[in-house]
Amino acid sequence: MRQPLRAILFVIAALAAAAPSPAFSQPPIGAGAANGGWVALPYPDTRPVDPKDNKPRPDLEQLYFLPADSPPGALYGVQQLPGAPHAIAASGSRVILLFAPTDGSTASSTHRWTTRALTALDQPDPLPPIFDPKGRLEVLPALRTDGAVTGFCGIPGGGAAALISPITDAAGQPIGSGYQLKALIGGAWRDVALPAAVDSKTSCRLLPTPDGLSLLLPDASRASRSTLWKAQILNTFDRSGSIIEPVWTQGAISITDTEAPMIVSSAGHIITAARNFAGETVLILHLADSATPLATLNDVPDDFAFTRVGDTLSMVYLSDDAKPQILTIAMHTSTGEILHQGPHVKVMPISTDDLRFLGFILALVLMTALVFVLRPSAASTQVIKLPPGTAMAAPERRLLAGVIDFTLPLLIVVQVWDVGFMQVILAPLQAEQANEFWPFAVTSVAFFAHTVFTERLFGGRTLGKAITGIRAASINGKPLTLWQCISRNTIKLVCPPLLTMIFVDPRRRHPGDTLAGAIVIAKSKGPEPPADQGDQDDDSNDGPGRTNEATVADG
């Protein structure tokens, strides 16, 4: 029997290894500002295919936010987009998305580029940002033009600027008025004057700067550098209602490839990404007369999103797997120090210190309950009535049932988060960052939900109790109420050491059982006790731990 089983496992492994990675038509794109960065990533379409539907499906796209105050490599999932955006721009806490026309119009007709926006509202740390408008994208005025948008970036004041290339004829010659620059200011797209050096025959690149815009043009006199025009875009108007035209200043920068992926640092320097002969990705810091390599990275695909948040540069891309995962590289824009490289960091809504403080408060509440509510005299006044043919469950069986119930969610969390068992269990003591505590929190909540609802719905039996042949019930023998299930399992979740009381308590109960008025019972192997014994406690008839109706005592 072993050989067929090995053959089946080999075939399954071969099919899994040969599973093709999904192909995406739209590469990741991103943009950054001082308060945070934004990334739009495609993801696989797992919806069932209808053979009768011949219409092409739009690309699935997810928008992510990189807060400035989060650890390097951290991403927040914001919402699914209605399609793949053509370009993305960031300004302050706002992201502006530009969607290409889908009406099939020709190059000579007017295109309508739809524009949407989303804002991350500030709130106290360490809570995640709130996005407004809630659950939808804000509709902005559409950009109407007869050319193609080749540059798109944010400008101060929450607006955006779009560089529109000239349209060409059948021979590839530019026609019309050449390049155009339009800015979304005051709720409308307005024309912005370009430097005289920008003509229809010169390639042009639009880049954001900390206080405005910059245009990158090849330098015809020197091939080792490019011309950089900078301007401050003012969100103001003159008395006639016209936008105040920017003043362009000319400079030089040591860039030879104006088409390479590039980003502008907080100091105004440009960082480009290039491939060397070994296939590595080299990040280069460009100054006016020099170019300095910042870092050399391996295994970076051609398609990645480039974004900057403050002094941190982030590269976000998808792994080349059957089930792609989000990978991030974060580095300092001035020193090239790698701050994070690998799977993106999952951030918790609250910090580890907050969780430990909350645990301390809960421990104080529990101690107060033990002293003032669960007094020793409280246990001695509870009358226990066992159903016929049952006895108090042995502590060993209860402990085994609890281990089984906790192991079930733990196995799921270990697979989903790809962490070790002990890393999850010891997280409250060893976690240094909030995201390291997240697997333990999910395991605990899943364990609590499983025990509460299964005890309420299945006659006091959880999965572990059903396997070990025990069940929970009220002290009068009736099924547990929802409140009883919640109260006894809350004690188990908040202070697990109290569960050891079942080994020393005469009636094999812990404080959670006492608080809830509950017992855990199993089928009795001996003869059934008398039908009714009133308030007597005759251990000679009932045997150890068995009673029909008795007053719980300490001796």
Coordinates of C-alpha atoms in Angstrom, one line a residue:
M1 CA 0.0 0.0 0.0
R2 CA 2.9 2.4 0.5
Q3 CA 4.0 2.5 -3.1
P4 CA 0.7 3.6 -4.6
L5 CA 0.4 6.2 -1.8
R6 CA 3.9 7.5 -2.6
A7 CA 3.0 7.7 -6.3
I8 CA -0.1 9.7 -5.6
L9 CA 1.8 12.1 -3.4
F10 CA 4.5 12.5 -6.0
V11 CA 1.9 13.3 -8.7
I12 CA 0.2 15.9 -6.4
A13 CA 3.6 17.5 -5.7
A14 CA 4.5 17.6 -9.4
L15 CA 1.2 19.2 -10.3
A16 CA 1.6 21.8 -7.5
A17 CA 5.1 22.6 -8.7
A18 CA 4.0 22.9 -12.3
A19 CA 1.1 25.1 -11.5
P20 CA 1.6 28.3 -13.5
S21 CA 1.8 31.6 -11.8
P22 CA -0.9 34.0 -12.7
A23 CA -0.2 36.6 -15.4
F24 CA -1.3 40.2 -14.7
S25 CA -1.9 42.7 -17.5
Q26 CA -1.3 45.7 -15.2
P27 CA 1.9 45.9 -13.1
P28 CA 2.0 47.3 -9.6
I29 CA 2.0 51.1 -9.4
G30 CA 2.5 53.4 -6.4
A31 CA 2.9 57.0 -5.2
G32 CA 4.0 58.5 -1.9
A33 CA 3.8 61.7 0.1
A34 CA 4.9 62.9 3.5
N35 CA 2.0 61.3 5.4
G36 CA 1.9 57.9 3.6
G37 CA 2.3 56.0 0.4
W38 CA -0.2 54.2 -1.8
V39 CA 0.1 51.1 -3.9
A40 CA -2.3 49.4 -6.4
L41 CA -1.7 45.7 -6.8
P42 CA -3.4 43.2 -9.0
Y43 CA -4.5 39.9 -7.6
P44 CA -5.7 36.6 -9.1
D45 CA -9.2 36.2 -10.3
T46 CA -10.6 33.1 -8.6
R47 CA -14.2 33.6 -9.5
P48 CA -15.9 30.7 -11.4
V49 CA -15.9 31.1 -15.2
D50 CA -19.3 31.1 -16.9
P51 CA -18.9 29.5 -20.4
K52 CA -21.9 31.5 -21.6
D53 CA -20.4 34.8 -20.7
N54 CA -17.9 35.9 -23.5
K55 CA -17.4 39.4 -22.1
P56 CA -13.8 40.1 -21.0
R57 CA -13.4 40.5 -17.2
P58 CA -11.9 43.7 -15.8
D59 CA -8.6 43.3 -13.9
L60 CA -9.0 42.9 -10.2
E61 CA -7.0 45.5 -8.3
Q62 CA -6.5 46.2 -4.6
L63 CA -5.5 49.5 -3.1
Y64 CA -3.0 49.5 -0.1
F65 CA -1.8 52.3 2.2
L66 CA 1.6 52.6 3.8
P67 CA 1.3 54.9 6.8
A68 CA 4.3 57.0 7.7
D69 CA 4.2 56.0 11.4
S70 CA 4.1 52.2 10.8
P71 CA 7.1 49.8 10.7
P72 CA 9.0 49.6 7.5
G73 CA 7.3 47.1 5.1
A74 CA 3.8 47.6 6.6
L75 CA 0.7 47.7 4.4
Y76 CA -2.9 48.3 5.2
G77 CA -5.5 46.9 2.7
V78 CA -7.9 49.7 1.9
Q79 CA -10.4 48.4 -0.7
Q80 CA -10.9 46.7 -4.0
L81 CA -10.8 49.0 -7.1
P82 CA -13.3 48.9 -9.9
G83 CA -10.4 48.2 -12.3
A84 CA -6.7 48.6 -12.9
P85 CA -5.8 52.4 -12.7
H86 CA -3.6 53.8 -15.4
A87 CA -1.7 56.1 -13.0
I88 CA -1.7 57.0 -9.3
A89 CA -0.7 60.2 -7.5
A90 CA -0.4 61.1 -3.8
S91 CA -0.7 64.5 -2.1
G92 CA -0.7 64.8 1.7
S93 CA -3.1 62.1 3.0
R94 CA -4.9 61.8 -0.3
V95 CA -4.5 59.5 -3.3
I96 CA -5.8 60.3 -6.7
L97 CA -6.4 57.5 -9.3
L98 CA -6.6 58.0 -13.0
F99 CA -8.4 55.4 -15.1
A100 CA -7.8 55.1 -18.8
P101 CA -10.7 55.6 -21.3
T102 CA -12.5 52.4 -22.2
D103 CA -14.8 53.7 -24.9
G104 CA -12.5 52.5 -27.7
S105 CA -12.1 56.0 -29.1
T106 CA -9.3 56.8 -31.7
A107 CA -6.2 58.8 -30.9
S108 CA -7.6 61.9 -32.7
S109 CA -10.8 62.1 -30.7
T110 CA -11.2 63.5 -27.2
H111 CA -10.5 61.0 -24.4
R112 CA -12.3 61.0 -21.1
W113 CA -10.0 59.9 -18.3
T114 CA -12.0 59.2 -15.1
T115 CA -10.5 60.3 -11.8
R116 CA -11.2 59.1 -8.3
A117 CA -9.8 60.0 -4.9
L118 CA -9.5 58.6 -1.4
T119 CA -8.3 60.3 1.8
A120 CA -6.7 58.8 4.9
L121 CA -7.9 60.7 7.9
D122 CA -5.5 61.3 10.8
Q123 CA -6.3 59.7 14.2
P124 CA -4.2 58.9 17.3
D125 CA -1.6 56.2 17.2
P126 CA -1.6 53.2 17.1
L127 CA -5.0 52.8 15.5
P128 CA -5.1 52.2 11.7
P129 CA -6.1 55.1 9.5
I130 CA -9.8 55.8 8.6
F131 CA -10.5 56.3 5.0
D132 CA -13.0 58.9 3.8
P133 CA -15.4 58.8 2.0
K134 CA -16.2 55.5 3.8
G135 CA -16.5 52.5 1.5
R136 CA -16.3 54.3 -1.8
L137 CA -14.1 56.4 -4.0
E138 CA -14.7 60.2 -4.3
V139 CA -15.6 61.2 -7.9
L140 CA -13.4 64.0 -9.3
P141 CA -13.7 65.9 -12.5
A142 CA -12.7 63.8 -15.5
L143 CA -9.6 64.8 -17.5
R144 CA -10.6 65.4 -21.2
T145 CA -7.7 65.5 -23.7
D146 CA -6.8 64.3 -27.2
G147 CA -3.4 62.9 -26.2
A148 CA -2.1 60.1 -23.9
V149 CA -1.3 60.7 -20.2
T150 CA 2.4 59.9 -19.9
G151 CA 3.0 61.5 -16.5
F152 CA 0.8 61.8 -13.4
C153 CA 1.8 63.0 -9.9
G154 CA 0.4 64.8 -6.9
I155 CA 0.9 68.5 -6.1
P156 CA 0.6 70.4 -2.8
G157 CA -3.0 71.1 -1.7
G158 CA -4.5 67.7 -2.5
G159 CA -4.4 68.1 -6.3
A160 CA -2.7 66.3 -9.1
A161 CA -0.9 67.2 -12.4
A162 CA -1.0 65.3 -15.7
L163 CA 1.5 65.5 -18.5
I164 CA -0.1 64.8 -21.8
S165 CA 2.0 63.8 -24.8
P166 CA 1.2 65.0 -28.3
I167 CA -0.7 62.8 -30.6
T168 CA 1.0 61.4 -33.7
D169 CA -0.1 60.7 -37.3
A170 CA 0.3 57.4 -39.2
A171 CA 3.9 58.1 -39.8
G172 CA 4.6 58.7 -36.1
Q173 CA 5.1 62.4 -36.5
P174 CA 3.7 64.6 -33.7
I175 CA 0.8 66.8 -34.6
G176 CA -1.1 69.4 -32.6
S177 CA 0.2 71.7 -29.9
G178 CA 2.8 69.3 -28.4
Y179 CA 3.0 68.5 -24.7
Q180 CA 0.4 69.8 -22.3
L181 CA 0.5 70.1 -18.6
K182 CA -2.8 70.2 -16.7
A183 CA -3.3 70.5 -12.9
L184 CA -6.4 69.6 -10.8
I185 CA -6.7 72.8 -8.8
G186 CA -9.8 74.3 -7.3
G187 CA -12.0 71.4 -8.4
A188 CA -11.2 71.7 -12.1
W189 CA -8.5 70.7 -14.5
R190 CA -6.5 73.8 -15.6
D191 CA -3.8 74.4 -18.1
V192 CA -0.3 75.1 -16.8
A193 CA 2.4 76.7 -18.9
L194 CA 5.4 74.6 -19.7
P195 CA 9.0 75.8 -20.2
A196 CA 9.9 76.9 -23.8
A197 CA 12.5 74.1 -24.0
V198 CA 9.7 71.4 -23.9
D199 CA 8.7 70.7 -27.5
S200 CA 6.9 67.9 -29.3
K201 CA 10.1 66.3 -30.5
T202 CA 11.7 65.9 -27.1
S203 CA 10.9 63.2 -24.6
C204 CA 9.7 64.5 -21.3
R205 CA 9.3 63.0 -17.8
L206 CA 7.0 64.4 -15.1
L207 CA 8.1 63.9 -11.5
P208 CA 6.8 65.2 -8.1
T209 CA 9.0 67.3 -5.8
P210 CA 8.4 68.2 -2.1
D211 CA 6.9 71.6 -3.1
G212 CA 5.8 71.2 -6.7
L213 CA 6.8 69.6 -9.9
S214 CA 9.8 68.8 -12.0
L215 CA 10.3 67.9 -15.7
L216 CA 13.2 65.7 -16.8
L217 CA 14.5 66.2 -20.4
P218 CA 17.5 64.7 -22.1
D219 CA 20.4 67.1 -22.5
A220 CA 21.4 67.4 -26.1
S221 CA 24.8 68.9 -25.3
R222 CA 25.9 66.2 -22.8
A223 CA 24.8 62.5 -23.0
S224 CA 25.9 61.9 -19.4
R225 CA 23.3 64.2 -17.9
S226 CA 19.8 65.5 -18.3
T227 CA 18.0 68.8 -17.8
L228 CA 15.8 69.2 -14.8
W229 CA 13.2 71.9 -14.7
K230 CA 11.5 72.6 -11.4
A231 CA 8.5 74.7 -10.5
Q232 CA 6.4 75.4 -7.4
I233 CA 2.7 74.9 -8.2
L234 CA 0.6 77.4 -6.3
N235 CA -3.0 76.5 -5.5
T236 CA -4.0 80.2 -5.8
F237 CA -5.6 82.4 -8.4
D238 CA -5.2 86.0 -9.5
R239 CA -7.9 88.6 -9.4
S240 CA -9.2 87.5 -12.8
G241 CA -9.7 84.0 -11.6
S242 CA -6.8 82.5 -13.6
I243 CA -4.2 80.3 -12.0
I244 CA -1.0 82.0 -11.1
E245 CA 1.5 80.5 -13.5
P246 CA 4.6 78.8 -12.0
V247 CA 8.1 80.0 -12.5
W248 CA 10.3 77.3 -13.9
T249 CA 14.0 77.1 -13.0
Q250 CA 16.5 75.1 -15.0
G251 CA 19.1 72.8 -13.5
A252 CA 21.1 69.7 -14.4
I253 CA 21.3 66.2 -13.0
S254 CA 23.5 63.2 -13.8
I255 CA 20.9 60.9 -15.4
T256 CA 21.4 59.2 -18.7
D257 CA 18.3 56.9 -18.9
T258 CA 15.3 59.2 -18.5
E259 CA 12.9 56.2 -19.0
A260 CA 14.2 54.2 -16.0
P261 CA 12.0 53.7 -12.9
M262 CA 12.7 56.7 -10.6
I263 CA 11.5 58.4 -7.5
V264 CA 12.3 61.8 -5.8
S265 CA 13.6 61.7 -2.3
S266 CA 12.5 64.1 0.5
A267 CA 15.6 66.2 -0.1
G268 CA 14.7 66.6 -3.8
H269 CA 17.3 64.1 -5.1
I270 CA 16.3 61.5 -7.7
I271 CA 16.8 57.8 -7.2
T272 CA 16.6 55.4 -10.2
A273 CA 16.5 51.6 -10.5
A274 CA 18.6 49.9 -13.1
R275 CA 19.7 46.3 -14.0
N276 CA 23.3 45.3 -14.1
F277 CA 24.9 42.4 -16.1
A278 CA 24.2 39.9 -13.3
G279 CA 20.5 40.6 -13.3
E280 CA 20.6 42.5 -10.0
T281 CA 18.6 45.7 -9.4
V282 CA 20.8 48.6 -8.5
L283 CA 19.4 51.7 -6.9
I284 CA 21.4 54.9 -7.8
L285 CA 21.2 58.3 -6.1
H286 CA 21.6 61.1 -8.6
L287 CA 23.0 64.5 -7.8
A288 CA 23.8 67.4 -10.1
D289 CA 27.3 66.1 -11.1
S290 CA 27.5 62.6 -9.6
A291 CA 25.7 59.3 -9.4
T292 CA 26.2 57.1 -6.3
P293 CA 24.9 53.5 -5.9
L294 CA 22.7 53.2 -2.9
A295 CA 22.0 49.4 -2.8
T296 CA 22.1 46.3 -4.8
L297 CA 19.1 44.0 -4.6
N298 CA 18.5 40.4 -5.8
D299 CA 15.4 38.6 -7.0
V300 CA 13.4 41.8 -7.8
P301 CA 11.1 41.4 -10.8
D302 CA 10.8 43.9 -13.6
D303 CA 7.3 45.0 -12.4
F304 CA 7.3 46.7 -9.0
A305 CA 5.7 49.7 -7.4
F306 CA 8.0 52.5 -6.4
T307 CA 6.9 54.8 -3.5
R308 CA 8.4 57.1 -0.9
V309 CA 7.1 57.9 2.6
G310 CA 9.3 60.5 4.3
D311 CA 12.9 59.2 4.2
T312 CA 11.9 55.6 3.5
L313 CA 11.8 54.3 0.0
S314 CA 9.6 51.2 -0.6
M315 CA 9.5 48.7 -3.4
V316 CA 6.3 46.6 -3.5
Y317 CA 5.8 43.6 -5.8
L318 CA 4.2 40.2 -6.0
S319 CA 6.0 36.9 -5.7
D320 CA 6.2 34.6 -8.8
D321 CA 4.1 31.8 -7.2
A322 CA 0.8 30.1 -8.0
K323 CA -0.5 32.0 -5.0
P324 CA 1.4 35.3 -5.1
Q325 CA 2.2 37.0 -1.8
I326 CA 3.1 40.7 -1.3
L327 CA 6.8 41.3 -0.9
T328 CA 8.3 44.6 0.2
I329 CA 11.7 46.2 0.4
A330 CA 12.2 49.3 2.5
M331 CA 15.4 51.3 2.6
H332 CA 16.6 54.7 3.7
T333 CA 16.8 57.2 0.8
S334 CA 20.0 58.8 2.0
T335 CA 22.1 55.9 3.3
G336 CA 20.7 53.0 1.4
E337 CA 20.2 51.0 4.6
I338 CA 17.8 48.1 4.1
L339 CA 15.1 48.4 6.8
H340 CA 13.0 45.5 5.7
Q341 CA 13.0 42.9 2.9
G342 CA 10.6 40.0 2.6
P343 CA 6.8 39.5 3.0
H344 CA 4.9 42.7 3.9
V345 CA 4.4 43.4 7.6
K346 CA 0.9 42.8 8.9
V347 CA 0.1 45.6 11.4
M348 CA -2.2 45.2 14.4
P349 CA -4.8 47.9 15.2
I350 CA -3.2 48.2 18.7
S351 CA 0.4 47.9 19.9
T352 CA 2.0 45.2 22.1
D353 CA 2.3 47.6 25.0
D354 CA -1.5 48.3 24.8
L355 CA -2.2 44.5 24.9
R356 CA 0.0 44.0 27.9
F357 CA -1.6 46.9 29.7
L358 CA -5.0 45.4 28.9
G359 CA -3.9 42.1 30.2
F360 CA -2.7 43.7 33.4
I361 CA -6.1 45.4 33.9
L362 CA -8.0 42.1 33.2
A363 CA -5.8 40.4 35.7
L364 CA -6.6 43.0 38.4
V365 CA -10.3 42.6 37.6
L366 CA -10.0 38.8 37.9
M367 CA -8.2 39.0 41.2
T368 CA -11.0 41.4 42.5
A369 CA -13.6 38.9 41.4
L370 CA -11.8 36.1 43.1
V371 CA -11.6 38.0 46.4
F372 CA -15.0 39.7 46.5
V373 CA -17.2 37.5 44.3
L374 CA -15.7 34.0 44.2
R375 CA -15.2 33.8 48.0
P376 CA -14.4 30.4 49.5
S377 CA -17.9 30.5 51.1
A378 CA -19.5 30.8 47.7
A379 CA -18.3 27.3 46.6
S380 CA -19.6 25.8 49.8
T381 CA -23.1 27.0 49.3
Q382 CA -23.6 25.7 45.7
V383 CA -25.8 22.6 45.5
I384 CA -24.8 20.2 42.8
K385 CA -27.3 17.8 41.3
L386 CA -25.7 15.3 38.9
P387 CA -27.8 13.7 36.1
P388 CA -28.4 9.9 36.7
G389 CA -25.5 7.8 35.6
T390 CA -22.9 10.5 35.6
A391 CA -19.9 11.6 37.7
M392 CA -17.6 14.5 37.9
A393 CA -15.1 14.3 35.1
A394 CA -11.5 13.4 35.9
P395 CA -9.0 16.3 35.8
E396 CA -6.8 14.5 33.2
R397 CA -9.7 14.2 30.8
R398 CA -10.6 17.9 31.2
L399 CA -7.0 18.9 30.6
L400 CA -6.8 16.7 27.4
A401 CA -10.0 18.2 26.1
G402 CA -8.7 21.7 26.6
V403 CA -5.5 20.9 24.8
I404 CA -7.5 19.6 21.8
D405 CA -9.7 22.6 21.7
F406 CA -6.8 25.0 21.7
T407 CA -4.7 23.0 19.2
L408 CA -7.4 23.2 16.5
P409 CA -7.3 27.0 16.0
L410 CA -3.5 26.9 16.6
L411 CA -2.9 24.6 13.7
I412 CA -4.9 26.9 11.4
V413 CA -3.1 30.0 12.5
V414 CA 0.3 28.4 12.2
Q415 CA -0.5 27.5 8.6
V416 CA -1.9 30.9 7.7
W417 CA 0.8 33.0 9.3
D418 CA 3.7 30.5 8.6
V419 CA 5.0 30.7 12.2
G420 CA 6.1 28.1 14.8
F421 CA 3.9 26.7 17.5
M422 CA 6.0 28.0 20.3
Q423 CA 6.3 31.4 18.6
V424 CA 2.5 31.7 18.9
I425 CA 2.2 30.4 22.4
L426 CA 5.0 32.5 23.8
A427 CA 4.0 35.7 22.0
P428 CA 2.6 37.4 25.1
L429 CA 6.1 37.1 26.7
Q430 CA 8.4 37.5 23.7
A431 CA 6.6 39.7 21.2
E432 CA 8.4 43.0 20.5
Q433 CA 6.1 44.4 17.8
A434 CA 2.4 44.4 17.6
N435 CA 2.3 42.3 14.5
E436 CA 4.1 39.4 16.3
F437 CA 1.2 39.2 18.8
W438 CA -1.4 39.0 16.1
P439 CA -1.3 35.1 15.6
F440 CA -1.7 34.5 19.4
A441 CA -4.6 37.0 19.5
V442 CA -6.4 35.3 16.6
T443 CA -5.8 31.8 18.2
S444 CA -7.2 33.0 21.5
V445 CA -10.3 34.5 20.0
A446 CA -11.0 31.5 17.9
F447 CA -10.6 29.2 20.9
F448 CA -13.0 31.3 22.9
A449 CA -15.6 31.4 20.2
H450 CA -15.3 27.7 19.6
T451 CA -15.7 26.7 23.2
V452 CA -18.6 29.2 23.9
F453 CA -20.8 28.3 20.9
T454 CA -20.2 24.6 20.8
E455 CA -20.9 24.2 24.6
R456 CA -24.2 26.2 24.0
L457 CA -25.3 24.5 20.8
F458 CA -24.1 20.9 21.4
G459 CA -25.2 20.1 24.9
G460 CA -22.0 21.3 26.7
R461 CA -19.6 19.4 24.3
T462 CA -16.7 21.0 22.5
L463 CA -14.6 19.0 20.0
G464 CA -12.2 18.1 22.8
K465 CA -14.9 17.2 25.2
A466 CA -16.7 15.1 22.6
I467 CA -13.4 13.2 21.9
T468 CA -12.7 12.6 25.7
G469 CA -16.3 11.7 26.5
I470 CA -17.1 14.6 28.9
R471 CA -19.5 17.5 28.8
A472 CA -20.3 20.7 30.7
A473 CA -23.7 21.3 32.4
S474 CA -25.3 23.5 35.1
I475 CA -25.0 22.5 38.7
N476 CA -28.7 21.5 38.5
G477 CA -28.0 19.1 35.6
K478 CA -29.6 21.3 33.0
P479 CA -27.8 22.5 29.8
L480 CA -25.7 25.6 30.1
T481 CA -27.0 29.0 29.2
L482 CA -25.1 31.4 26.9
W483 CA -24.1 33.5 29.8
Q484 CA -22.7 30.5 31.7
C485 CA -20.7 29.5 28.6
I486 CA -19.3 33.0 28.2
S487 CA -18.4 33.4 31.9
R488 CA -16.6 30.1 32.5
N489 CA -14.6 30.3 29.2
T490 CA -13.7 34.0 29.9
I491 CA -11.8 32.8 33.1
K492 CA -10.1 30.1 31.1
L493 CA -9.0 32.7 28.4
V494 CA -7.9 35.5 30.7
C495 CA -6.1 33.5 33.4
P496 CA -5.2 30.0 32.3
P497 CA -3.2 29.1 35.5
L498 CA -6.5 29.1 37.4
L499 CA -7.5 25.9 35.5
T500 CA -5.0 23.9 37.7
M501 CA -7.6 24.3 40.5
I502 CA -9.4 21.2 39.1
F503 CA -6.5 19.1 40.5
V504 CA -6.9 20.3 44.1
D505 CA -10.6 21.2 44.3
P506 CA -12.7 18.5 46.1
R507 CA -15.3 18.8 43.4
R508 CA -12.9 19.1 40.5
R509 CA -14.0 22.6 39.5
H510 CA -12.0 25.8 38.7
P511 CA -13.1 29.4 39.5
G512 CA -14.8 29.7 36.1
D513 CA -17.1 26.8 37.0
T514 CA -17.9 28.4 40.3
L515 CA -18.6 31.8 38.7
A516 CA -20.9 30.2 36.1
G517 CA -22.5 27.7 38.4
A518 CA -21.3 24.9 36.1
I519 CA -19.8 21.4 36.3
V520 CA -18.1 19.1 33.9
I521 CA -19.3 15.5 34.0
A522 CA -18.7 12.1 32.4
K523 CA -20.6 8.8 32.3
S524 CA -20.3 6.9 35.6
K525 CA -18.7 3.5 35.4
G526 CA -20.1 2.4 38.8
P527 CA -23.7 1.8 39.9
E528 CA -26.0 4.8 39.8
P529 CA -26.4 6.7 43.1
P530 CA -29.7 6.9 44.8
A531 CA -32.3 9.0 43.1
D532 CA -32.6 11.6 45.8
Q533 CA -30.4 12.3 48.8
G534 CA -31.6 15.8 49.6
D535 CA -28.9 17.9 51.2
Q536 CA -26.9 15.0 52.6
D537 CA -23.3 14.4 51.5
D538 CA -22.7 10.7 51.9
D539 CA -19.5 10.0 50.2
S540 CA -19.6 6.3 51.2
N541 CA -22.5 5.7 48.8
D542 CA -21.5 8.0 46.0
G543 CA -17.8 7.2 45.8
P544 CA -15.1 9.8 45.1
G545 CA -16.4 12.7 43.1
R546 CA -19.9 11.3 42.6
T547 CA -23.0 12.7 44.2
N548 CA -26.7 13.0 43.2
E549 CA -27.4 16.1 45.2
A550 CA -25.0 17.4 47.7
T551 CA -23.6 20.6 49.2
V552 CA -20.1 21.3 48.0
A553 CA -17.7 21.3 50.9
D554 CA -14.0 21.6 51.3
G555 CA -13.7 18.2 53.2

